[in-house]
Coordinates of C-alpha atoms in Angstrom, one line a residue:
X2 CA -41.6 74.6 150.0
X3 CA -39.0 72.6 151.9
X4 CA -40.4 69.6 153.6
X5 CA -39.9 69.6 157.4
X6 CA -37.0 67.4 158.5
X7 CA -38.3 66.6 161.9
X8 CA -41.7 66.2 163.8
X9 CA -40.9 69.2 165.9
X10 CA -40.5 71.3 162.8
X11 CA -43.6 69.9 161.3
X12 CA -45.7 70.8 164.4
X13 CA -44.5 74.4 164.8
X14 CA -47.5 76.5 165.7
X15 CA -49.7 73.8 167.2
X16 CA -50.7 74.6 170.8
X17 CA -50.7 72.3 173.8
X18 CA -47.7 70.1 172.7
X19 CA -45.2 68.7 175.1
X20 CA -42.4 66.6 173.7
X21 CA -40.9 63.9 175.9
X22 CA -37.7 61.8 175.4
X23 CA -38.7 58.8 173.2
X24 CA -38.2 55.7 175.4
X25 CA -38.3 52.4 173.6
X26 CA -40.8 49.9 174.9
X27 CA -40.7 46.5 173.5
X28 CA -44.0 44.8 174.0
X29 CA -44.5 41.1 175.0
X30 CA -48.3 41.3 174.8
X31 CA -50.9 38.8 173.7
X32 CA -54.2 39.7 172.3
X33 CA -55.6 42.7 174.0
X34 CA -58.8 43.0 176.0
X35 CA -58.7 39.7 178.0
X36 CA -59.8 40.0 181.6
X37 CA -58.3 37.5 184.0
X38 CA -61.0 34.8 184.5
X39 CA -61.6 31.1 184.7
X40 CA -64.2 28.8 183.4
X41 CA -64.8 25.0 183.5
X42 CA -64.6 24.2 179.8
X43 CA -66.7 21.5 178.2
X44 CA -64.6 18.5 177.2
X45 CA -64.9 17.2 173.6
X46 CA -67.4 14.3 173.5
X47 CA -68.2 14.8 177.2
X48 CA -65.4 12.6 178.3
X49 CA -64.0 12.9 181.8
X50 CA -61.2 15.4 182.1
X51 CA -57.9 13.6 182.5
X52 CA -54.2 13.8 181.9
X53 CA -52.3 11.4 179.6
X54 CA -48.8 10.9 178.3
X55 CA -48.1 12.0 174.8
X56 CA -46.5 9.3 172.5
X57 CA -43.4 10.9 171.2
X58 CA -42.3 9.9 167.7
X59 CA -39.2 12.0 167.6
X60 CA -40.2 14.1 164.6
X61 CA -42.3 17.1 163.7
X62 CA -44.3 18.1 160.6
X63 CA -44.6 21.8 161.1
X64 CA -43.3 23.6 158.1
X65 CA -44.1 27.2 158.8
X66 CA -44.2 29.4 161.9
X67 CA -46.0 32.8 162.4
X68 CA -45.6 35.4 165.0
X69 CA -46.0 39.2 165.4
X70 CA -44.0 42.0 167.1
X71 CA -44.4 45.5 168.2
X72 CA -42.2 48.3 169.6
X73 CA -43.5 51.6 170.8
X74 CA -42.1 55.0 171.6
X75 CA -44.1 57.6 173.4
X76 CA -42.7 60.9 172.2
X77 CA -45.3 63.6 172.8
X78 CA -48.5 64.7 174.4
X79 CA -51.1 67.1 173.2
X80 CA -52.5 68.3 176.4
X81 CA -53.3 65.0 178.1
X82 CA -53.4 62.9 175.0
X83 CA -50.4 60.5 174.6
X84 CA -49.0 60.3 171.1
X85 CA -47.0 57.2 170.3
X86 CA -44.9 56.0 167.5
X87 CA -45.0 52.2 166.9
X88 CA -43.5 49.7 164.6
X89 CA -45.9 46.7 164.2
X90 CA -45.1 43.6 162.2
X91 CA -45.8 39.9 161.5
X92 CA -44.2 37.2 159.5
X93 CA -44.5 33.6 158.5
X94 CA -41.1 31.9 158.2
X95 CA -40.8 28.6 156.4
X96 CA -38.4 25.7 157.4
X97 CA -36.8 23.9 154.5
X98 CA -34.4 21.0 155.2
X99 CA -34.2 22.0 158.9
X100 CA -33.3 25.7 158.2
X101 CA -35.7 28.6 158.8
X102 CA -35.9 30.8 155.8
X103 CA -36.5 34.6 155.7
X104 CA -39.9 35.7 154.6
X105 CA -40.7 37.3 151.2
X106 CA -43.1 40.2 150.5
X107 CA -46.1 37.9 150.7
X108 CA -45.2 36.5 154.2
X109 CA -44.1 39.7 155.9
X110 CA -46.1 42.8 156.9
X111 CA -44.7 45.8 158.8
X112 CA -45.5 49.4 159.4
X113 CA -44.1 52.4 161.2
X114 CA -46.9 54.7 162.4
X115 CA -47.9 57.4 164.8
X116 CA -51.1 56.5 166.9
X117 CA -53.0 59.7 167.6
X118 CA -56.2 59.9 169.7
X119 CA -58.9 61.8 167.8
X120 CA -57.1 64.9 166.7
X121 CA -57.5 65.6 162.9
X122 CA -55.4 68.8 163.1
X123 CA -52.5 66.9 164.7
X124 CA -52.8 63.9 162.4
X125 CA -52.6 66.2 159.4
X126 CA -49.5 68.0 160.7
X127 CA -47.8 64.6 161.3
X128 CA -48.7 63.1 158.0
X129 CA -45.8 64.5 155.9
X130 CA -43.3 62.6 158.0
X131 CA -45.0 59.5 159.4
X132 CA -48.1 57.5 158.5
X133 CA -50.9 58.1 161.1
X134 CA -53.3 55.8 162.7
X135 CA -56.3 57.7 164.3
X136 CA -57.4 56.2 167.6
X137 CA -61.1 56.7 168.5
X138 CA -61.3 57.8 172.1
X139 CA -65.2 57.6 172.5
X140 CA -65.9 58.7 176.1
X141 CA -62.6 57.6 177.5
X142 CA -61.3 59.9 180.3
X143 CA -57.8 61.3 180.0
X144 CA -56.4 58.8 182.5
X145 CA -57.5 55.9 180.2
X146 CA -56.0 57.2 176.9
X147 CA -52.6 55.6 177.4
X148 CA -54.2 52.2 177.6
X149 CA -56.5 52.9 174.7
X150 CA -53.5 53.8 172.4
X151 CA -51.5 50.8 173.5
X152 CA -54.6 48.6 172.8
X153 CA -54.8 50.2 169.2
X154 CA -51.2 49.3 168.6
X155 CA -51.6 45.7 169.7
X156 CA -54.8 45.4 167.6
X157 CA -52.8 46.6 164.6
X158 CA -50.3 43.9 165.1
X159 CA -53.0 41.3 165.7
X160 CA -54.6 42.2 162.4
X161 CA -51.3 41.8 160.5
X162 CA -51.0 38.3 162.1
X163 CA -54.6 37.4 161.1
X164 CA -54.2 38.5 157.5
X165 CA -51.1 36.4 157.0
X166 CA -52.7 33.4 158.6
X167 CA -55.7 33.6 156.4
X168 CA -53.5 33.9 153.3
X169 CA -51.6 30.7 154.3
X170 CA -52.3 27.9 151.9
X171 CA -49.8 25.0 151.9
X172 CA -47.9 23.2 154.7
X173 CA -48.5 23.0 158.4
X174 CA -48.5 26.3 160.3
X175 CA -47.8 26.8 163.9
X176 CA -48.9 30.2 165.2
X177 CA -47.7 31.9 168.4
X178 CA -51.1 32.6 170.0
X179 CA -54.7 31.6 169.4
X180 CA -56.2 30.7 166.0
X181 CA -59.8 31.7 166.4
X182 CA -59.6 34.9 164.2
X183 CA -57.1 33.3 161.9
X184 CA -59.5 30.6 160.6
X185 CA -61.2 31.1 157.3
X186 CA -64.9 31.4 157.1
X187 CA -65.1 29.9 153.6
X188 CA -63.1 27.6 151.4
X189 CA -60.5 24.9 152.3
X190 CA -58.9 25.4 155.7
X191 CA -55.1 24.9 155.7
X192 CA -53.5 23.1 158.6
X193 CA -53.1 25.5 161.4
X194 CA -52.3 25.0 165.1
X195 CA -51.9 27.7 167.8
X196 CA -49.7 27.8 170.9
X197 CA -50.9 30.1 173.7
X198 CA -48.2 31.0 176.3
X199 CA -50.3 33.2 178.6
X200 CA -53.0 32.0 181.0
X201 CA -55.0 35.1 181.8
X202 CA -58.0 33.2 180.9
X203 CA -58.0 29.7 182.3
X204 CA -60.2 26.8 181.3
X205 CA -60.1 25.1 184.6
X206 CA -62.0 26.3 187.7
X207 CA -62.6 23.3 190.0
X208 CA -60.0 22.2 192.5
X209 CA -59.8 18.7 190.9
X210 CA -59.1 20.0 187.4
X211 CA -56.6 22.6 188.6
X212 CA -54.7 19.9 190.5
X213 CA -54.6 17.7 187.4
X214 CA -53.3 20.4 185.2
X215 CA -50.7 21.8 187.6
X216 CA -49.6 18.2 188.4
X217 CA -48.8 17.4 184.7
X218 CA -45.3 16.2 184.0
X219 CA -43.3 17.3 181.0
X220 CA -44.7 15.4 178.0
X221 CA -48.2 15.1 179.3
X222 CA -51.4 16.7 178.1
X223 CA -54.9 17.3 179.2
X224 CA -58.1 16.0 177.7
X225 CA -59.3 17.9 174.6
X226 CA -61.9 20.6 175.5
X227 CA -63.8 23.3 173.7
X228 CA -62.6 26.9 173.8
X229 CA -65.9 28.7 173.1
X230 CA -66.3 31.4 170.5
X231 CA -66.3 35.1 171.6
X232 CA -65.8 38.5 170.1
X233 CA -62.2 38.7 171.3
X234 CA -60.9 35.2 170.4
X235 CA -63.0 34.5 167.4
X236 CA -64.4 31.1 166.4
X237 CA -64.7 28.1 168.8
X238 CA -61.8 25.8 168.7
X239 CA -60.5 22.6 170.2
X240 CA -57.9 23.0 172.9
X241 CA -55.7 21.2 175.4
X242 CA -53.0 21.9 178.0
X243 CA -49.5 20.6 177.5
X244 CA -46.5 20.8 179.7
X245 CA -43.3 21.3 177.8
X246 CA -40.8 21.4 180.6
X247 CA -40.5 20.6 184.3
X248 CA -38.5 22.8 186.6
X249 CA -37.4 23.4 190.2
X250 CA -38.1 26.5 192.2
X251 CA -40.4 27.9 189.5
X252 CA -44.0 28.9 189.3
X253 CA -46.9 26.4 189.0
X254 CA -47.5 27.2 185.4
X255 CA -43.9 26.7 184.3
X256 CA -43.7 25.0 181.0
X257 CA -47.4 24.7 180.6
X258 CA -49.0 26.0 177.2
X259 CA -52.4 25.8 175.8
X260 CA -52.7 24.4 172.3
X261 CA -55.6 25.4 169.9
X262 CA -56.7 23.5 166.8
X263 CA -59.8 23.8 164.5
X264 CA -62.9 22.1 165.8
X265 CA -62.7 19.5 163.2
X266 CA -62.8 15.7 163.7
X267 CA -59.6 15.2 161.7
X268 CA -57.7 17.3 164.4
X269 CA -59.4 15.4 167.2
X270 CA -58.0 12.2 165.8
X271 CA -54.5 13.8 165.5
X272 CA -54.3 15.3 168.9
X273 CA -51.6 13.1 170.2
X274 CA -49.6 13.4 167.0
X275 CA -49.7 17.2 167.0
X276 CA -48.8 17.3 170.7
X277 CA -45.8 15.1 169.9
X278 CA -44.7 17.4 167.1
X279 CA -44.8 20.4 169.5
X280 CA -42.8 18.4 172.2
X281 CA -40.2 17.7 169.4
X282 CA -39.8 21.5 168.9
X283 CA -38.6 22.0 172.4
X284 CA -35.0 21.5 171.4
X285 CA -32.9 23.6 171.3
X286 CA -34.1 25.7 174.2
X287 CA -34.9 29.4 173.5
X288 CA -32.3 30.7 176.0
X289 CA -31.4 33.3 177.1
X290 CA -35.1 34.5 176.6
X291 CA -36.8 34.4 180.0
X292 CA -39.8 32.7 178.3
X293 CA -37.7 29.7 177.3
X294 CA -40.1 27.3 179.1
X295 CA -42.9 28.2 176.8
X296 CA -41.2 29.8 173.7
X297 CA -40.4 27.3 171.1
X298 CA -37.2 27.9 169.2
X299 CA -38.7 28.3 165.7
X300 CA -41.0 31.0 167.1
X301 CA -38.0 32.7 168.7
X302 CA -36.4 32.8 165.3
X303 CA -39.4 34.6 163.9
X304 CA -39.3 37.1 166.7
X305 CA -35.6 37.8 166.1
X306 CA -36.2 38.4 162.4
X307 CA -39.0 40.8 163.2
X308 CA -36.9 42.7 165.7
X309 CA -34.1 43.0 163.2
X310 CA -36.5 45.0 161.0
X311 CA -37.6 47.3 163.7
X312 CA -36.2 50.9 163.7
X313 CA -33.7 51.9 166.4
X314 CA -34.4 54.4 169.2
X315 CA -31.7 56.5 167.5
X316 CA -33.7 56.8 164.4
X317 CA -36.8 57.7 166.3
X318 CA -34.8 60.5 168.0
X319 CA -33.8 61.7 164.6
X320 CA -37.4 61.7 163.4
X321 CA -38.7 63.6 166.4
X322 CA -35.8 66.1 166.5

């Protein structure tokens, strides 16, 4: 029997299908499931929350950089259930003698898959041409299925990032995002720091703390505080706010990132040193990316590598038929 050449051919005979033009959607998402909220986080050691200048040594000791990427195409519905194709990936790139190196098989993970809400018949029909990730819908009403599928795609990318981070053994790793789920539960913990660009969850609530953080100048950081453990972010970590860049006619959070480090005394002693390394990574700017005020250039290079491995919309059109 001849293998079907396109998804349209593979799905002949299934009822309730509606194909749509696959439109590329490049996601700029952080970990899913976070509700916008604010808390007054506990400072490490109970010290008064304050802002301080970061001593800058003019050097960095970060040797590796980790990020993930995803690109989605919605190409079909079965009744009201959205069916999406997605390429998810993650990579760790090493810097040697100032040059970022491409990853090898052990530091790259990627997959092209169809995300299918509970529909074994459809999943079986798709399987000859594309790997399938079933999405449990529980009691989700039809209007919430789109968000549920997109969350499943983002979770898939998150899992790839976490696996690579937990396999990291040697060097100093900077992760784009939080580190709570990247930390090992057993054995020696490698040197890992996370840089969080989004502020949906804010660790300042009082007017005084908000004024201090928003008033930071480039090269200043906040006191070290505890980001509590939870099911979405993983283990409890140390954290602090850092302003990378000043700017005119920009929003109040321009250039402000939140740094995460393992809750270990050795990191507490190195907080200024680590902040100085991150400030050193500001040059060159990640232009023309609109996130240049928070996106460090080595992380941008990881993103560009991942994007280069993503399939084109033309190839998705060919797959769908």
